[in-house]
mmCIF file of C-alpha atoms in Angstrom:
data_model
loop_
_atom_site.group_PDB
_atom_site.id
_atom_site.type_symbol
_atom_site.label_atom_id
_atom_site.label_comp_id
_atom_site.label_asym_id
_atom_site.label_seq_id
_atom_site.Cartn_x
_atom_site.Cartn_y
_atom_site.Cartn_z
ATOM 1 C CA MET A 24 0.002 -0.002 -0.016
ATOM 2 C CA ALA A 25 1.319 3.503 -0.748
ATOM 3 C CA GLU A 26 2.426 5.758 2.083
ATOM 4 C CA LEU A 27 1.928 9.508 2.283
ATOM 5 C CA HIS A 28 5.703 10.056 1.855
ATOM 6 C CA ASP A 29 5.622 8.055 -1.523
ATOM 7 C CA LEU A 30 3.039 10.331 -3.099
ATOM 8 C CA SER A 31 4.173 12.948 -5.616
ATOM 9 C CA PRO A 32 2.432 14.929 -8.278
ATOM 10 C CA SER A 33 2.414 13.632 -11.838
ATOM 11 C CA SER A 34 5.257 14.813 -13.961
ATOM 12 C CA GLY A 35 4.592 18.124 -15.600
ATOM 13 C CA SER A 36 1.722 19.120 -13.505
ATOM 14 C CA HIS A 37 3.808 21.212 -10.957
ATOM 15 C CA ARG A 38 6.079 24.094 -11.790
ATOM 16 C CA ASN A 39 8.595 25.435 -9.333
ATOM 17 C CA ARG A 40 8.142 29.040 -7.937
ATOM 18 C CA LYS A 41 10.002 31.754 -9.777
ATOM 19 C CA ARG A 42 12.731 32.996 -7.290
ATOM 20 C CA VAL A 43 13.816 36.429 -8.474
ATOM 21 C CA GLY A 44 16.934 38.208 -7.255
ATOM 22 C CA ARG A 45 18.900 35.156 -6.298
ATOM 23 C CA GLY A 46 22.108 35.686 -8.459
ATOM 24 C CA PRO A 47 23.182 35.750 -12.064
ATOM 25 C CA GLY A 48 22.902 31.996 -12.452
ATOM 26 C CA SER A 49 19.276 31.943 -11.839
ATOM 27 C CA GLY A 50 18.667 34.010 -14.965
ATOM 28 C CA LEU A 51 16.546 36.449 -12.836
ATOM 29 C CA GLY A 52 19.275 38.029 -10.660
ATOM 30 C CA LYS A 53 20.203 41.775 -10.452
ATOM 31 C CA THR A 54 17.193 43.548 -11.970
ATOM 32 C CA SER A 55 14.829 40.396 -11.291
ATOM 33 C CA GLY A 56 13.246 40.475 -14.677
ATOM 34 C CA ARG A 57 12.166 44.088 -14.595
ATOM 35 C CA GLY A 58 14.511 45.368 -17.207
ATOM 36 C CA GLU A 59 16.723 48.493 -16.459
ATOM 37 C CA LYS A 60 15.299 51.690 -15.119
ATOM 38 C CA GLY A 61 11.927 53.500 -15.210
ATOM 39 C CA GLN A 62 8.646 53.637 -13.182
ATOM 40 C CA LYS A 63 7.855 49.962 -13.747
ATOM 41 C CA ALA A 64 11.339 48.890 -12.450
ATOM 42 C CA ARG A 65 10.689 50.563 -9.051
ATOM 43 C CA SER A 66 9.048 49.038 -6.080
ATOM 44 C CA GLY A 67 5.386 50.117 -6.016
ATOM 45 C CA GLY A 68 5.836 51.582 -9.469
ATOM 46 C CA SER A 69 3.042 50.247 -11.542
ATOM 47 C CA VAL A 70 0.465 52.131 -13.480
ATOM 48 C CA PRO A 71 -3.277 51.119 -14.000
ATOM 49 C CA ALA A 72 -4.034 49.548 -17.363
ATOM 50 C CA ARG A 73 -6.065 52.569 -18.449
ATOM 51 C CA PHE A 74 -3.315 54.970 -17.896
ATOM 52 C CA GLU A 75 -1.858 56.552 -21.163
ATOM 53 C CA GLY A 76 1.271 58.374 -19.731
ATOM 54 C CA GLY A 77 -0.615 61.793 -19.144
ATOM 55 C CA GLN A 78 -2.341 61.949 -22.345
ATOM 56 C CA MET A 79 -6.082 62.553 -21.939
ATOM 57 C CA PRO A 80 -7.348 59.029 -21.443
ATOM 58 C CA LEU A 81 -9.828 57.308 -23.807
ATOM 59 C CA HIS A 82 -12.495 56.985 -21.202
ATOM 60 C CA ARG A 83 -12.527 60.910 -20.732
ATOM 61 C CA ARG A 84 -12.080 61.703 -24.448
ATOM 62 C CA ILE A 85 -15.220 59.897 -25.582
ATOM 63 C CA PRO A 86 -18.492 61.734 -25.220
ATOM 64 C CA LYS A 87 -20.939 60.362 -22.736
ATOM 65 C CA ARG A 88 -24.726 60.007 -23.477
ATOM 66 C CA GLY A 89 -27.698 59.117 -21.560
ATOM 67 C CA PHE A 90 -27.792 57.144 -18.158
ATOM 68 C CA LYS A 91 -28.682 53.742 -16.907
ATOM 69 C CA ASN A 92 -31.661 53.503 -14.372
ATOM 70 C CA PHE A 93 -30.390 51.101 -11.652
ATOM 71 C CA ASN A 94 -33.909 50.971 -10.175
ATOM 72 C CA ARG A 95 -35.405 49.433 -13.484
ATOM 73 C CA VAL A 96 -37.265 46.267 -13.417
ATOM 74 C CA GLU A 97 -36.290 43.990 -16.169
ATOM 75 C CA PHE A 98 -39.025 41.489 -17.069
ATOM 76 C CA GLN A 99 -38.647 38.070 -18.628
ATOM 77 C CA VAL A 100 -41.280 38.291 -21.515
ATOM 78 C CA VAL A 101 -43.410 35.516 -22.830
ATOM 79 C CA ASN A 102 -45.840 35.978 -25.735
ATOM 80 C CA VAL A 103 -49.368 34.534 -25.529
ATOM 81 C CA GLN A 104 -48.749 32.247 -28.435
ATOM 82 C CA HIS A 105 -46.184 30.319 -26.536
ATOM 83 C CA LEU A 106 -48.492 29.599 -23.493
ATOM 84 C CA GLU A 107 -49.850 26.586 -25.452
ATOM 85 C CA ARG A 108 -46.454 24.771 -24.615
ATOM 86 C CA VAL A 109 -47.398 24.879 -20.935
ATOM 87 C CA GLU A 110 -49.203 21.870 -19.482
ATOM 88 C CA GLY A 111 -52.117 22.916 -17.058
ATOM 89 C CA ASP A 112 -52.072 26.398 -15.214
ATOM 90 C CA VAL A 113 -49.543 28.815 -16.349
ATOM 91 C CA ASN A 114 -47.438 30.369 -13.523
ATOM 92 C CA PRO A 115 -43.655 31.193 -13.413
ATOM 93 C CA ALA A 116 -42.659 27.711 -12.199
ATOM 94 C CA ALA A 117 -44.632 26.222 -15.124
ATOM 95 C CA LEU A 118 -43.053 28.671 -17.577
ATOM 96 C CA LYS A 119 -39.425 27.594 -16.377
ATOM 97 C CA ALA A 120 -40.287 23.907 -16.672
ATOM 98 C CA ALA A 121 -41.281 24.582 -20.306
ATOM 99 C CA GLY A 122 -38.131 26.441 -21.083
ATOM 100 C CA LEU A 123 -39.875 29.785 -21.722
ATOM 101 C CA ILE A 124 -38.112 31.730 -19.020
ATOM 102 C CA ARG A 125 -34.463 31.540 -17.585
ATOM 103 C CA ASN A 126 -35.069 31.862 -13.827
ATOM 104 C CA LEU A 127 -37.657 32.353 -11.125
ATOM 105 C CA ILE A 128 -35.879 35.476 -9.709
ATOM 106 C CA GLN A 129 -36.800 37.967 -12.335
ATOM 107 C CA PRO A 130 -40.500 39.001 -12.821
ATOM 108 C CA VAL A 131 -42.498 37.763 -15.739
ATOM 109 C CA LYS A 132 -44.601 39.675 -18.099
ATOM 110 C CA ILE A 133 -47.006 38.183 -20.559
ATOM 111 C CA LEU A 134 -47.214 40.023 -23.847
ATOM 112 C CA GLY A 135 -50.024 39.923 -26.531
ATOM 113 C CA ASN A 136 -48.298 38.503 -29.640
ATOM 114 C CA GLY A 137 -50.039 35.562 -31.304
ATOM 115 C CA GLU A 138 -53.442 33.816 -30.662
ATOM 116 C CA LEU A 139 -54.686 31.505 -28.029
ATOM 117 C CA THR A 140 -56.940 28.336 -28.615
ATOM 118 C CA LYS A 141 -57.206 27.122 -25.046
ATOM 119 C CA ALA A 142 -58.482 28.601 -21.926
ATOM 120 C CA PHE A 143 -55.645 29.079 -19.353
ATOM 121 C CA LYS A 144 -55.379 30.432 -15.703
ATOM 122 C CA VAL A 145 -52.351 32.589 -16.060
ATOM 123 C CA GLU A 146 -50.333 33.946 -13.094
ATOM 124 C CA ALA A 147 -47.554 36.526 -13.913
ATOM 125 C CA HIS A 148 -46.100 39.695 -12.470
ATOM 126 C CA ALA A 149 -47.493 41.807 -15.380
ATOM 127 C CA PHE A 150 -49.697 41.675 -18.479
ATOM 128 C CA SER A 151 -49.998 43.885 -21.449
ATOM 129 C CA LYS A 152 -53.525 45.099 -22.290
ATOM 130 C CA GLY A 153 -53.679 42.939 -25.403
ATOM 131 C CA ALA A 154 -52.526 39.848 -23.597
ATOM 132 C CA GLN A 155 -54.986 40.096 -20.860
ATOM 133 C CA ALA A 156 -57.832 40.666 -23.362
ATOM 134 C CA LYS A 157 -56.841 37.576 -25.461
ATOM 135 C CA ILE A 158 -56.431 35.345 -22.364
ATOM 136 C CA GLU A 159 -59.873 36.485 -21.072
ATOM 137 C CA ALA A 160 -61.400 36.127 -24.588
ATOM 138 C CA ALA A 161 -60.268 32.574 -24.900
ATOM 139 C CA GLY A 162 -62.103 31.813 -21.699
ATOM 140 C CA GLY A 163 -59.093 32.042 -19.242
ATOM 141 C CA SER A 164 -58.287 34.087 -16.234
ATOM 142 C CA VAL A 165 -55.499 36.369 -15.196
ATOM 143 C CA ALA A 166 -53.952 36.751 -11.774
ATOM 144 C CA VAL A 167 -51.199 39.424 -11.077
ATOM 145 C CA LEU A 168 -48.633 38.192 -8.734
ATOM 146 C CA SER A 169 -46.944 40.550 -6.269
ATOM 147 C CA SER A 170 -43.261 41.021 -7.159
ATOM 148 C CA SER A 171 -40.477 41.236 -4.630
ATOM 149 C CA THR A 172 -38.861 43.922 -6.836
ATOM 150 C CA GLU A 173 -41.663 46.379 -6.468
ATOM 151 C CA THR A 174 -41.166 49.119 -3.883
ATOM 152 C CA GLU A 175 -43.890 49.577 -1.076
#
């Protein structure tokens, strides 16, 4: 049986640590692989990747437009025509099982593109007016779920 002191990593899987500043024979003596002089040769002398040597940086030269509302609610949208794929009542869990939405965290909105042939009891966080009219015209019912993303 193998003992702990007999174990070693497979060949080629482990590389020795680079030991800089340990004499000329190591290949990384004297300047330790930093070249000759300059800011990057000094200790603590590195610059951020975006730094352009004092030239006006790109992220300040380019004009800015608009803004992104961080309070926005991004819905996962499902069209009425795709509700036919769901077996039984339509709710976020059933939509996820049918592969119509990605997750159960983001709220779901039903949109009115397409036609319905069956009556469904649909539960979602939001409905377009057209979708609600089509679901009710097909004999189904609509229930609005309260969303955890809404402010009270």
